[in-house]
PDB file of C-alpha atoms in Angstrom:
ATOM      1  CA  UNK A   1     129.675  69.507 114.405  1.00 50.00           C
ATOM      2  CA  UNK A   2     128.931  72.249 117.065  1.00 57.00           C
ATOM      3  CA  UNK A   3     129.605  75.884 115.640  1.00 70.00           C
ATOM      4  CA  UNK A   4     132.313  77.745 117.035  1.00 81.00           C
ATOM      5  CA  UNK A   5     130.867  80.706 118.855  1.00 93.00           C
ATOM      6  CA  UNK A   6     131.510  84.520 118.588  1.00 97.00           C
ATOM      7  CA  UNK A   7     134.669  85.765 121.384  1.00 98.00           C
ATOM      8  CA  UNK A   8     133.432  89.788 121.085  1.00 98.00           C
ATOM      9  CA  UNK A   9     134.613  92.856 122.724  1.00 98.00           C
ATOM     10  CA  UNK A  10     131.554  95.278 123.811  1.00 98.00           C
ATOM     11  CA  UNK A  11     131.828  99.097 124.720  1.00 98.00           C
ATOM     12  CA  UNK A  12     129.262  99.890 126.223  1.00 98.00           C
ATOM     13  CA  UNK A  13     128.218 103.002 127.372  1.00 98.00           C
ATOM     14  CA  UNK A  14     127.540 103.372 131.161  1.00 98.00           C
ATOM     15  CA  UNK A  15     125.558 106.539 133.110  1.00 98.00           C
ATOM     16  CA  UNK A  16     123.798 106.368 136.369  1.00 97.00           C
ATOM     17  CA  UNK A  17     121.401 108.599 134.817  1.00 94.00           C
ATOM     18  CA  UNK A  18     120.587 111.847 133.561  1.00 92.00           C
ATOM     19  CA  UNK A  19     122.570 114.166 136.103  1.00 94.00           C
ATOM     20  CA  UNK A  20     125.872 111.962 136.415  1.00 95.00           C
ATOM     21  CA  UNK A  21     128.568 112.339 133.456  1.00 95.00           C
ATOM     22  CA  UNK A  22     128.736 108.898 131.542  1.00 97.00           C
ATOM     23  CA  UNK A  23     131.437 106.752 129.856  1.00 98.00           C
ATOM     24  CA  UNK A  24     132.257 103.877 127.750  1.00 98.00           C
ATOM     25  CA  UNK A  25     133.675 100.465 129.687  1.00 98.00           C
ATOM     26  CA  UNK A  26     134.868  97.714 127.899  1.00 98.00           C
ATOM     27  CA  UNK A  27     133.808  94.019 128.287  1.00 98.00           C
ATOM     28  CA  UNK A  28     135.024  90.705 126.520  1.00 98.00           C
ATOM     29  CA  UNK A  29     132.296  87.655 125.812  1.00 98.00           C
ATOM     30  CA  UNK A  30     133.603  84.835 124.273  1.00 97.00           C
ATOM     31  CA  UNK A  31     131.340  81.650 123.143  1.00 96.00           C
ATOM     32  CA  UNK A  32     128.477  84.009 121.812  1.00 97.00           C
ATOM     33  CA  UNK A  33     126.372  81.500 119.616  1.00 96.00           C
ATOM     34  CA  UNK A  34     125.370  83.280 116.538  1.00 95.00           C
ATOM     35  CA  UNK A  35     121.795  82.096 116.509  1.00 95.00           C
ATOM     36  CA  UNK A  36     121.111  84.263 119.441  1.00 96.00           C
ATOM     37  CA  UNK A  37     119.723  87.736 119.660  1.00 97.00           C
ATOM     38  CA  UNK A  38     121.594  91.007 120.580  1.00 98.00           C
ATOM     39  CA  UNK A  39     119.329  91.323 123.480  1.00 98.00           C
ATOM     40  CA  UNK A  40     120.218  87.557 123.732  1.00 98.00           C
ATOM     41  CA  UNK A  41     123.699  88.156 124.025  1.00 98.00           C
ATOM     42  CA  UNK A  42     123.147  91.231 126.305  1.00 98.00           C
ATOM     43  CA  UNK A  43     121.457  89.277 128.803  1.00 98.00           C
ATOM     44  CA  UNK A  44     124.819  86.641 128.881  1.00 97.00           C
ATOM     45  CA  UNK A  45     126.649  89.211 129.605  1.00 98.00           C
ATOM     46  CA  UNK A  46     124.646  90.703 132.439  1.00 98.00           C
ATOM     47  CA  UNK A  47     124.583  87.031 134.164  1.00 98.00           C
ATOM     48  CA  UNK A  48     128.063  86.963 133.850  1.00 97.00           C
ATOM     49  CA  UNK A  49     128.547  90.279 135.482  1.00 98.00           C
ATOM     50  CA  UNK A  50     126.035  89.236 137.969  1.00 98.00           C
ATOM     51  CA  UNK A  51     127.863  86.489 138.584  1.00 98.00           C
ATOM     52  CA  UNK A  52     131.015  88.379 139.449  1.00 97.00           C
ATOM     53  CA  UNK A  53     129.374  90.664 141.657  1.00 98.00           C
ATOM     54  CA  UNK A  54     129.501  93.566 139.388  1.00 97.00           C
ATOM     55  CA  UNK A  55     126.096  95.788 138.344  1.00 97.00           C
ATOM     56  CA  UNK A  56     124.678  94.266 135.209  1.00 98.00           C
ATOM     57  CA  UNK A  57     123.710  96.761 132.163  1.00 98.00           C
ATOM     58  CA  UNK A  58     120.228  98.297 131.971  1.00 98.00           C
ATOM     59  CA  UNK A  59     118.387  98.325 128.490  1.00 98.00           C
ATOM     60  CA  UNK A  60     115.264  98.508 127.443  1.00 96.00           C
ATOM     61  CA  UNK A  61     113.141  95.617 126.100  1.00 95.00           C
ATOM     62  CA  UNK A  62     109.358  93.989 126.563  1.00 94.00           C
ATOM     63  CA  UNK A  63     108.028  91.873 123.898  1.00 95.00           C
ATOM     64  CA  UNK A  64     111.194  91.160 121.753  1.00 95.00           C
ATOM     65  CA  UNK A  65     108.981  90.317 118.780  1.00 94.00           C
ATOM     66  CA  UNK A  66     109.946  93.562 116.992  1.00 95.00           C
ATOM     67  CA  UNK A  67     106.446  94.915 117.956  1.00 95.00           C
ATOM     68  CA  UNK A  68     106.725  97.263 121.121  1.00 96.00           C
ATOM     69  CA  UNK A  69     109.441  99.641 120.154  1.00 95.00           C
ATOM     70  CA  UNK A  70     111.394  99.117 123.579  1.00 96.00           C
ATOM     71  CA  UNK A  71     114.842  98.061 122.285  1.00 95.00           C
ATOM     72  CA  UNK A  72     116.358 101.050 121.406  1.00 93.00           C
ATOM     73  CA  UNK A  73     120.251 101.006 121.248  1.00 97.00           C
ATOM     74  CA  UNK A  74     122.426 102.343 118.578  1.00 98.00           C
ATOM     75  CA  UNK A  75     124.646 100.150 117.857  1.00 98.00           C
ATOM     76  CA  UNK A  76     127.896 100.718 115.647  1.00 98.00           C
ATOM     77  CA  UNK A  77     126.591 104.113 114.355  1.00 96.00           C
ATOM     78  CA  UNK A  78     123.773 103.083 113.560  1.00 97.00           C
ATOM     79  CA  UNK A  79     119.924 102.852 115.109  1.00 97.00           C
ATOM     80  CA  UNK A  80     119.123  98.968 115.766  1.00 98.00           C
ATOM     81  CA  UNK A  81     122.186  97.833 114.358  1.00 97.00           C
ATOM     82  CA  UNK A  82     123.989  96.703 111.357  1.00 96.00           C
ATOM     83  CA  UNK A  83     120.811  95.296 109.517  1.00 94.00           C
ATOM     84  CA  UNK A  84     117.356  97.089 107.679  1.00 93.00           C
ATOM     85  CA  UNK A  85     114.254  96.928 108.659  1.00 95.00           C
ATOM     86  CA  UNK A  86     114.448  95.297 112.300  1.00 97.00           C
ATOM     87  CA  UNK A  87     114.286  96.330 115.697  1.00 97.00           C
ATOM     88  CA  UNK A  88     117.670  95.628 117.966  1.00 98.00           C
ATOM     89  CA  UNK A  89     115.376  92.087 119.529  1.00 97.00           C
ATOM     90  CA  UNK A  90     115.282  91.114 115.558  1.00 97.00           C
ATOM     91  CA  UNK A  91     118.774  91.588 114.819  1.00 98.00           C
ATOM     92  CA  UNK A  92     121.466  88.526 115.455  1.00 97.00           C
ATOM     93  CA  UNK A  93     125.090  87.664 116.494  1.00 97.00           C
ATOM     94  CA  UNK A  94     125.496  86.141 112.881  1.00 96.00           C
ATOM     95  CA  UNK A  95     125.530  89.772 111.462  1.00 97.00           C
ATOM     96  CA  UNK A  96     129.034  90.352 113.469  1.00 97.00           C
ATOM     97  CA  UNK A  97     132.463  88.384 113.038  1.00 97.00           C
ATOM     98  CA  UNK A  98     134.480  86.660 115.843  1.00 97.00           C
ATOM     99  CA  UNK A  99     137.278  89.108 117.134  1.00 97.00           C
ATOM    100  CA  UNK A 100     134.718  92.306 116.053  1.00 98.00           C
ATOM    101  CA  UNK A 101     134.323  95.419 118.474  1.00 98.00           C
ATOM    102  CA  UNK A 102     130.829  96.221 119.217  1.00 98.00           C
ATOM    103  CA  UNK A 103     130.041  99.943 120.166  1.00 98.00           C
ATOM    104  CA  UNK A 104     126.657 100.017 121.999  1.00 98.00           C
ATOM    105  CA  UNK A 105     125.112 103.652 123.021  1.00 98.00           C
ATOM    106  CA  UNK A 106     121.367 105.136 124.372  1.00 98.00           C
ATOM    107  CA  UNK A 107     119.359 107.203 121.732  1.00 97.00           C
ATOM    108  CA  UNK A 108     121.047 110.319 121.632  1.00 94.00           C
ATOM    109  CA  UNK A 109     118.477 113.245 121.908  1.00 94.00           C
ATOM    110  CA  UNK A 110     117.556 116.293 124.105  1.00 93.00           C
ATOM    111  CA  UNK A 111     114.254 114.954 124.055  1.00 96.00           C
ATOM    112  CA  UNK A 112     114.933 111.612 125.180  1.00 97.00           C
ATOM    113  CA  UNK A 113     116.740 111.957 128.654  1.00 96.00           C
ATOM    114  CA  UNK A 114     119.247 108.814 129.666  1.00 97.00           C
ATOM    115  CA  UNK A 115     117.572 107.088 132.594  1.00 97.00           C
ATOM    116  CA  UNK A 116     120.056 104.951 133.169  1.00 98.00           C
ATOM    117  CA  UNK A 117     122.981 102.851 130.754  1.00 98.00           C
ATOM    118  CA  UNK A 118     121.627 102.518 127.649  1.00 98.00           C
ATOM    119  CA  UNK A 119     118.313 103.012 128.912  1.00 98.00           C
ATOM    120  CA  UNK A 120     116.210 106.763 127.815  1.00 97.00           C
ATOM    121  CA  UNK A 121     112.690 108.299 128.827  1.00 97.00           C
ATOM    122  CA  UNK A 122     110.329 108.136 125.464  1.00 97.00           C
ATOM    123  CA  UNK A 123     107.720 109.945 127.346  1.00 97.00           C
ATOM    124  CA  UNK A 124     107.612 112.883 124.958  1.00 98.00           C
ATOM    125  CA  UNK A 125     106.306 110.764 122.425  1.00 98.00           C
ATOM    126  CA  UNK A 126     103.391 109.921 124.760  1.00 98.00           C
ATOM    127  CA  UNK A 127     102.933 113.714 125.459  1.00 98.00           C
ATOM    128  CA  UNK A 128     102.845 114.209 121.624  1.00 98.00           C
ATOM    129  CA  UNK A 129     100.179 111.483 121.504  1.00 98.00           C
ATOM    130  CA  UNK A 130      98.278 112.925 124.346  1.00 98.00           C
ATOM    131  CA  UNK A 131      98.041 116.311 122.771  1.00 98.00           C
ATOM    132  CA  UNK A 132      95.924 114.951 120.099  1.00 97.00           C
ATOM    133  CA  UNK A 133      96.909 111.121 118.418  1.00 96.00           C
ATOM    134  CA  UNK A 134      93.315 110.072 118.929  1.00 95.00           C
ATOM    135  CA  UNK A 135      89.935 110.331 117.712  1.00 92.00           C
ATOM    136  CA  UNK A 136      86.682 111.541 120.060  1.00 90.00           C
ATOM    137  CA  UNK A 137      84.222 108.554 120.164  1.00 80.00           C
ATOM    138  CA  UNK A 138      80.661 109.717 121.366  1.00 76.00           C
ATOM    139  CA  UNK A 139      79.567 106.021 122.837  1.00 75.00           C
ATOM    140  CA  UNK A 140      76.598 107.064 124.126  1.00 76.00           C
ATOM    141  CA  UNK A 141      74.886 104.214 122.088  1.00 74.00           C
ATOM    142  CA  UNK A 142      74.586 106.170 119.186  1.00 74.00           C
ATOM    143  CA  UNK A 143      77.670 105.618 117.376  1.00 70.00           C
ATOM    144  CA  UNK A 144      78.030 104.236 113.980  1.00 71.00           C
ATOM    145  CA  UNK A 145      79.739 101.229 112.732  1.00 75.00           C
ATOM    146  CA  UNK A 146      82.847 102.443 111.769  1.00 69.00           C
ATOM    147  CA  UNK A 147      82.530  99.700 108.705  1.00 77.00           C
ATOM    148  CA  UNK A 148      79.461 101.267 107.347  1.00 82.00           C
ATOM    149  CA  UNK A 149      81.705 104.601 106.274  1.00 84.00           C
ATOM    150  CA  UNK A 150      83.599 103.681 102.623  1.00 89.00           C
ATOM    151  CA  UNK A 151      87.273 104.038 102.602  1.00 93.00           C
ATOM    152  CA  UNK A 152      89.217 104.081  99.327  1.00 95.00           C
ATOM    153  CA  UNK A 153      91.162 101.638  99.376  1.00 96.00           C
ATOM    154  CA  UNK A 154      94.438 103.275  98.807  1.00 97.00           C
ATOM    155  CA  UNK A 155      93.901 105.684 101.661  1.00 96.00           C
ATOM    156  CA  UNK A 156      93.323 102.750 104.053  1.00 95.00           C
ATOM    157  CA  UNK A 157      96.370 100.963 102.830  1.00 97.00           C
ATOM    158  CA  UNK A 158      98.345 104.653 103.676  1.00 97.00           C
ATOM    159  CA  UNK A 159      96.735 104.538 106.758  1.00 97.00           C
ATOM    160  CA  UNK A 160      97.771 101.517 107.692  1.00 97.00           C
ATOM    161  CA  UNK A 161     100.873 101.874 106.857  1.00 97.00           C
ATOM    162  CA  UNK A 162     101.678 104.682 108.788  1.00 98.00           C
ATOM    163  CA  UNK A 163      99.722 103.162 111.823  1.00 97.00           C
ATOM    164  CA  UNK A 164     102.896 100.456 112.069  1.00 98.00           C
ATOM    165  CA  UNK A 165     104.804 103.155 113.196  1.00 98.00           C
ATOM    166  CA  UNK A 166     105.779 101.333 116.466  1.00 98.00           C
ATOM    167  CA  UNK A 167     107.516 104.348 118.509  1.00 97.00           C
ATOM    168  CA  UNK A 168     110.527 103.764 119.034  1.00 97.00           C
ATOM    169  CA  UNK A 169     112.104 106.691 118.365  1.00 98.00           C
ATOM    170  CA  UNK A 170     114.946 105.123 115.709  1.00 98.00           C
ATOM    171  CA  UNK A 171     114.179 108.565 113.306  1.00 98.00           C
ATOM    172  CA  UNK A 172     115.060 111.097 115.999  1.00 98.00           C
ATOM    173  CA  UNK A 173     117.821 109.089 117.278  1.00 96.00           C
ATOM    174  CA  UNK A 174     119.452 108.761 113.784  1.00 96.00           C
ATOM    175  CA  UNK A 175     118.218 112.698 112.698  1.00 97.00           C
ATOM    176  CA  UNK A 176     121.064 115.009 112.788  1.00 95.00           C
ATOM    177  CA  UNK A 177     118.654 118.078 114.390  1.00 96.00           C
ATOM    178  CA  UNK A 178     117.086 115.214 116.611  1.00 97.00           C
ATOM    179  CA  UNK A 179     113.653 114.920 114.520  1.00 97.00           C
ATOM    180  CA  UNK A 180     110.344 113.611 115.873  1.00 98.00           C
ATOM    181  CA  UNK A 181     108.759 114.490 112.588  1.00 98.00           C
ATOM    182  CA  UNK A 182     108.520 111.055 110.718  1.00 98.00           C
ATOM    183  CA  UNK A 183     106.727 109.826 113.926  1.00 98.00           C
ATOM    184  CA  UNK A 184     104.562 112.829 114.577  1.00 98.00           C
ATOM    185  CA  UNK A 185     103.657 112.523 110.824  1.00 98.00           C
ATOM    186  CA  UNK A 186     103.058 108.882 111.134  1.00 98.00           C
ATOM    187  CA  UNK A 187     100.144 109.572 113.861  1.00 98.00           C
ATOM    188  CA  UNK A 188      98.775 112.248 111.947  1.00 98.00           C
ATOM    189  CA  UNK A 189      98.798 110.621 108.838  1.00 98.00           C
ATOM    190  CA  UNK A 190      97.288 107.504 110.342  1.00 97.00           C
ATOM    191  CA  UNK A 191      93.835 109.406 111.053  1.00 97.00           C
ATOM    192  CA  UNK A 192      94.633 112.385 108.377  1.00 96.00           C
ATOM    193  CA  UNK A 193      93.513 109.973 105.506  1.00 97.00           C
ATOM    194  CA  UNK A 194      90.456 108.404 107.806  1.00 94.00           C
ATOM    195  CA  UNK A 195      86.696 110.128 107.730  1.00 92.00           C
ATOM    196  CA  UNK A 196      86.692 109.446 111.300  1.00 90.00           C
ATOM    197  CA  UNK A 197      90.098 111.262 111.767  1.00 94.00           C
ATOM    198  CA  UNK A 198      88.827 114.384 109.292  1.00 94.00           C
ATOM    199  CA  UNK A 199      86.506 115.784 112.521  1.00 93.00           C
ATOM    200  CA  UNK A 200      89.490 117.085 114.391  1.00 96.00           C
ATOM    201  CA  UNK A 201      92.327 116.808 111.534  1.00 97.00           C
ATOM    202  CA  UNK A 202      93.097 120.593 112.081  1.00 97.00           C
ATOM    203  CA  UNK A 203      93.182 120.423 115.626  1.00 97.00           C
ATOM    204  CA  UNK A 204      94.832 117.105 116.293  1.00 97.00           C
ATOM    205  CA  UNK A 205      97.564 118.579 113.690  1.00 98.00           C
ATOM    206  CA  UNK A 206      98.346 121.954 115.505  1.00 98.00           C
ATOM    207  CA  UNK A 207      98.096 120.574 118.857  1.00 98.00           C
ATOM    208  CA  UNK A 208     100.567 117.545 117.679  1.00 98.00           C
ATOM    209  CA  UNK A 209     103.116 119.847 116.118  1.00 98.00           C
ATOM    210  CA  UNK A 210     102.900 122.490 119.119  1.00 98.00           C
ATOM    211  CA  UNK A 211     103.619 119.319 122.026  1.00 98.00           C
ATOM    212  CA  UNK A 212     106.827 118.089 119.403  1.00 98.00           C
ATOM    213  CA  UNK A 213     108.034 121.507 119.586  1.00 97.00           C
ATOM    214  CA  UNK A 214     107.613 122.297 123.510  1.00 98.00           C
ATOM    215  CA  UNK A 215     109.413 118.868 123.642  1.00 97.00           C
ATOM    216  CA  UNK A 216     112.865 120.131 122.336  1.00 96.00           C
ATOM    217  CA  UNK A 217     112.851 117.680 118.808  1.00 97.00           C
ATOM    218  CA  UNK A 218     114.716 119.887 116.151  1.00 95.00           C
ATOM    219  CA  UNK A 219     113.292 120.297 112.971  1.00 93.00           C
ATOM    220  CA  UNK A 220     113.324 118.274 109.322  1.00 95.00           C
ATOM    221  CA  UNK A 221     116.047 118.943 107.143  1.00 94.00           C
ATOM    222  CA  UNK A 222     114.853 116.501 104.393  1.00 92.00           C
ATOM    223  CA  UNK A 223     118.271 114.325 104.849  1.00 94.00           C
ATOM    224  CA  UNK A 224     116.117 111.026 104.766  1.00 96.00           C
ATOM    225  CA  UNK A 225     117.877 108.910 107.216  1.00 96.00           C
ATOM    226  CA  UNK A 226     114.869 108.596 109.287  1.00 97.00           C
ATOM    227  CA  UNK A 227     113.158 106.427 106.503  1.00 97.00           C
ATOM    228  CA  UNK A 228     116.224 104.609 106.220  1.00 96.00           C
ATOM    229  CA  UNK A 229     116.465 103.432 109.627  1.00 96.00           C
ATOM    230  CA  UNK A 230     112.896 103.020 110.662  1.00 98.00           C
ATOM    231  CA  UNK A 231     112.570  99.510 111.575  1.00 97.00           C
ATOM    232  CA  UNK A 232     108.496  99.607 109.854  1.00 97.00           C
ATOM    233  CA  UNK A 233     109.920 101.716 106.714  1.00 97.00           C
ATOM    234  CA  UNK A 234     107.811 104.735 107.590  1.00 98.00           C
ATOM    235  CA  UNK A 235     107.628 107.056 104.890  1.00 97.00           C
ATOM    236  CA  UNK A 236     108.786 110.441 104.138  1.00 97.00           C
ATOM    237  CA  UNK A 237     105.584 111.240 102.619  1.00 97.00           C
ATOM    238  CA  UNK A 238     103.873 111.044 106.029  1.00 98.00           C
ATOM    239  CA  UNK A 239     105.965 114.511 107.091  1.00 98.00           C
ATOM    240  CA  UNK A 240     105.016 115.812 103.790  1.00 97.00           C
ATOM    241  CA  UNK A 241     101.330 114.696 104.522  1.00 97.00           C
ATOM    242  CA  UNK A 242     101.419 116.826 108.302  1.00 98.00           C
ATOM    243  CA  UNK A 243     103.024 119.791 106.952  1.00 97.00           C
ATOM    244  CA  UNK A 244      99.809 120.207 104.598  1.00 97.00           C
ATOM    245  CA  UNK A 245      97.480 119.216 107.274  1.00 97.00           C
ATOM    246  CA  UNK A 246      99.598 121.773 109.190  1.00 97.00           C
ATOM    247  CA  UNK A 247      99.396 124.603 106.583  1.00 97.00           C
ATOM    248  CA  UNK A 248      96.116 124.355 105.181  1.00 96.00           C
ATOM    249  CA  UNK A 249      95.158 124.269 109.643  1.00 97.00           C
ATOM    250  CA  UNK A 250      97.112 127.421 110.152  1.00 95.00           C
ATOM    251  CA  UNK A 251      95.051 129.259 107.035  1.00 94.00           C
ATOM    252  CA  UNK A 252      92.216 128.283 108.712  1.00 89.00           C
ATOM    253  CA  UNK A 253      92.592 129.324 111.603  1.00 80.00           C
ATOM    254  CA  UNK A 254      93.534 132.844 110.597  1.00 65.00           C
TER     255      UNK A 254
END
């Protein structure tokens, strides 16, 4: 027996982009099978719009794996949807009911300009990143196997786990004060508990901190929802972890 698929209504917020005023606009789907995606059921709807001659609905997506960080709609109040630990191409139609209203918004930050829809410009994150998420490599054939430097194993497994942070910019959307800290912490923390990251810790730190802060993100106010959402379960210890490296780089430098 075929299941009976999902008849939703969708408002959906609409801007041609940054300088134009937006609004919500209101669109039914019916038949919406609830094995599919969101982004599954977003692109049904945008063939059906297509098909009546209307403008179909940017958003942002790429690998849909819950890997690249591109799908970033808040959806129902909340970043990535009604589910934990999943990116909006993880989450599907079998979290809603048939009949339910589904509100679906761009990231709302300073920081993270609407280009157009639901669609927003990340690119401060890859300013951040520029100003100092990397380590120097002198490859002039001299280098050392990175495997012949011991790691404690607990500070790789930190390390790692704060490398997963995939970008997407769920913890400022969902921050009150718009907060880039949980990812800016994430990337420091990532090379913070690393020998190879310890050469330019204090630098990479101050540099970091000084791009998230030319960048409009507001500060931390502790209020947690940024581990909460956080499709990877990035943890609050990571900001805790940068404002040290932060700190002890400001004493230093006098």
């Amino acid at each position: 027996m075929q299941k009976k698929g999902l008849h939703l209504t969708l408002k959906i917020w609409r801007q041609k982009n940054n300088k134009t005023k937006g609004q919500f606009e209101t669109y039914k789907i019916s038949d919406v099978s609830t094995d599919s995606s969101f982004l599954e059921m977003l692109d049904i709807l945008n063939e059906n719009l297509i098909n009546e001659g209307k403008e179909p609905i940017a958003f942002d997506h790429d690998c849909r794996e819950g890997i690249c960080g591109m799908c970033s709609l808040y959806i129902n109040g909340r970043a990535h949807g009604p589910d934990t630990g999943i990116t909006t191409c993880q989450l599907h139609m079998r979290m809603f009911k048939d009949g339910e209203t589904i509100v679906i918004e761009p990231w709302r930050s300073a920081a993270f300009p609407v280009i157009k829809d639901l669609m927003v410009d990340r690119s401060a994150f890859d300013r951040v990143m520029a100003a100092g998420g990397f380590i120097s490599v002198n490859t002039s054939g001299n280098t050392l196997d990175a495997n012949a430097i011991l790691v404690p194993k607990d500070d790789a497994d930190k390390a790692m786990d704060a490398a997963a942070c995939i970008g997407c910019g769920a913890c400022v959307a969902t921050c009150k004060n718009g907060s880039a800290m949980l990812f800016v912490g994430a990337k420091v923390s990532q090379f913070a508990l690393l020998p190879q990251g310890r050469v330019e810790a204090k630098r990479r730190v101050l540099n970091m901190v000084q791009a998230m802060d030319e960048e409009g993100f507001g500060n931390c106010s502790n209020t947690g929802a940024c581990e909460v959402e956080c499709p990877k379960g990035i943890s609050l210890e990571n900001i805790a972890r940068m404002n040290r490296e932060y700190m002890a780089a400001l004493v230093d430098k006098g």
